[in-house]
Amino acid sequence: MFRNKLNLISVFAALVLLVIGFSPATVQGQDIPEAFAGDEPVEIIVVRQLADGAFMSRYLAGVGSMAEELGIEWKEFNARGDEAEMVTQLENAISEQPDGILVSHGSSEAVTQLINQAVEQGIAVATFDTIVDNPAVPEIEQDDLRIGYEIMKHVALETRGEANLIYLNILGIPPLDKRDRTYQDFLWRYPGISELTMAGALTESTAADTQTRMEALLGEFQEVDVVVAMWDELAKGAVRAIDQAGLNEFVDVYAVDVSDENIALMREDDSPWEAVVATDPFNTGRVGMRVTAALIAGEDPGKFILVEPQLITRDFLLENNVTNMDELVGALPALGESDIAWFDWMYRLMGENME
Ligand code: SR1
């Protein structure tokens, strides 16, 4: 009733303003920015260094869904782990002169100069998981310092600060370096948490290669009772190795990232995989595309854009009968659509594109 009344009032107000010369778009504060108002669609190229695993494909699905809703034409250049190839692809992307480029991963050394060049040429550039010292380039991430903090806080509480731990991480990759920072704080704060060894390498099949490495480490460090993995490709290798060795009862795995596959592994009988800290990469991909679109429209989405991660335990999945990502987002809505980088005109564009 109240809502009907409000609707009537806004229709009346819109009519009055129309008569005195304003467009309905202005009335609702939803002017379509010039870049999106022409006949030519906005073009964005997504340049990715990494494509391995469910996180990366779900992230890309999120990017694509947001682009479609905003009526953006987009394509992907995928370097499949090869940084030199990524640099070539970034050069190619710039030479195509799109309206925007969304870069993910790649070291600052490899990509900064090209990104600066793109910005100088008037191309809007945003990054996911790439550090770029340029105030005009927004950096999107999953608040990785917090990811390291939350997973280690959980380990410290669950183990009462006593653990013999194998640490799986790969330094030199921005999100993994940030997670390592807060991990190190916990080793300092809880001296009963002892790191037996650190392992992890980025390869063409990271999960399978980690499994092989973990099989050897489980033999070498028989006192291990905790594995911390800062990327789920590392965690999957560890979980399979622990399972193969019949050590599920003795070793618990705490990790980062969630996907349908990870949920299934965590739910298995006697799974050693106890918890993850994660965002929904679909949502994170949508944020990436919105931030790039906002830049193209001349908006200021901010320099540091942190998508908030959540702790998801095996117990939570079992207690809530969560068997896949959709059910997880239903049970834990904080993982769902983020309120980051929404602008009024986007809703109007979406309305037009989804008609
Ligand atoms: C090799 S970097 C892997 C990480 O990128 C994303 O931030 C995911 O969370 C994944 O853990």
PDB file of C-alpha atoms and ligand atoms in Angstrom, residues 50 55-56 105 128-129 142 173 175-176 179 230-231 257, ligand 1:
ATOM      1  CA  LEU A  50      46.278 -17.699 -14.759  1.00  0.00           C
ATOM      2  CA  PHE A  55      38.311 -20.460  -9.043  1.00  0.00           C
ATOM      3  CA  MET A  56      39.608 -19.006 -12.285  1.00  0.00           C
ATOM      4  CA  HIS A 105      47.584 -11.684 -11.923  1.00  0.00           C
ATOM      5  CA  PHE A 128      42.456  -8.134 -10.066  1.00  0.00           C
ATOM      6  CA  ASP A 129      45.277  -9.590  -7.942  1.00  0.00           C
ATOM      7  CA  GLN A 142      39.776 -10.472  -1.947  1.00  0.00           C
ATOM      8  CA  ILE A 173      52.379 -13.853  -6.580  1.00  0.00           C
ATOM      9  CA  PRO A 175      47.590 -12.403  -3.373  1.00  0.00           C
ATOM     10  CA  LEU A 176      49.774 -15.207  -2.030  1.00  0.00           C
ATOM     11  CA  ARG A 179      48.297 -13.964   2.704  1.00  0.00           C
ATOM     12  CA  MET A 230      47.004 -20.457   0.582  1.00  0.00           C
ATOM     13  CA  TRP A 231      45.527 -21.529  -2.794  1.00  0.00           C
ATOM     14  CA  ASP A 257      39.084 -20.588  -2.114  1.00  0.00           C
TER      15      ASP A 257
HETATM   16  C1  SR1 B   1      48.233 -18.296  -7.963  1.00  0.00           C
HETATM   17  S1  SR1 B   1      47.196 -17.094  -7.310  1.00  0.00           S
HETATM   18  C2  SR1 B   1      45.827 -17.990  -6.816  1.00  0.00           C
HETATM   19  C3  SR1 B   1      44.835 -17.153  -6.133  1.00  0.00           C
HETATM   20  O1  SR1 B   1      44.283 -16.211  -7.003  1.00  0.00           O
HETATM   21  C4  SR1 B   1      43.023 -15.828  -6.479  1.00  0.00           C
HETATM   22  O2  SR1 B   1      43.252 -14.757  -5.616  1.00  0.00           O
HETATM   23  C5  SR1 B   1      42.515 -17.038  -5.753  1.00  0.00           C
HETATM   24  O3  SR1 B   1      41.974 -16.734  -4.499  1.00  0.00           O
HETATM   25  C6  SR1 B   1      43.676 -17.966  -5.665  1.00  0.00           C
HETATM   26  O4  SR1 B   1      43.908 -18.459  -4.365  1.00  0.00           O
END
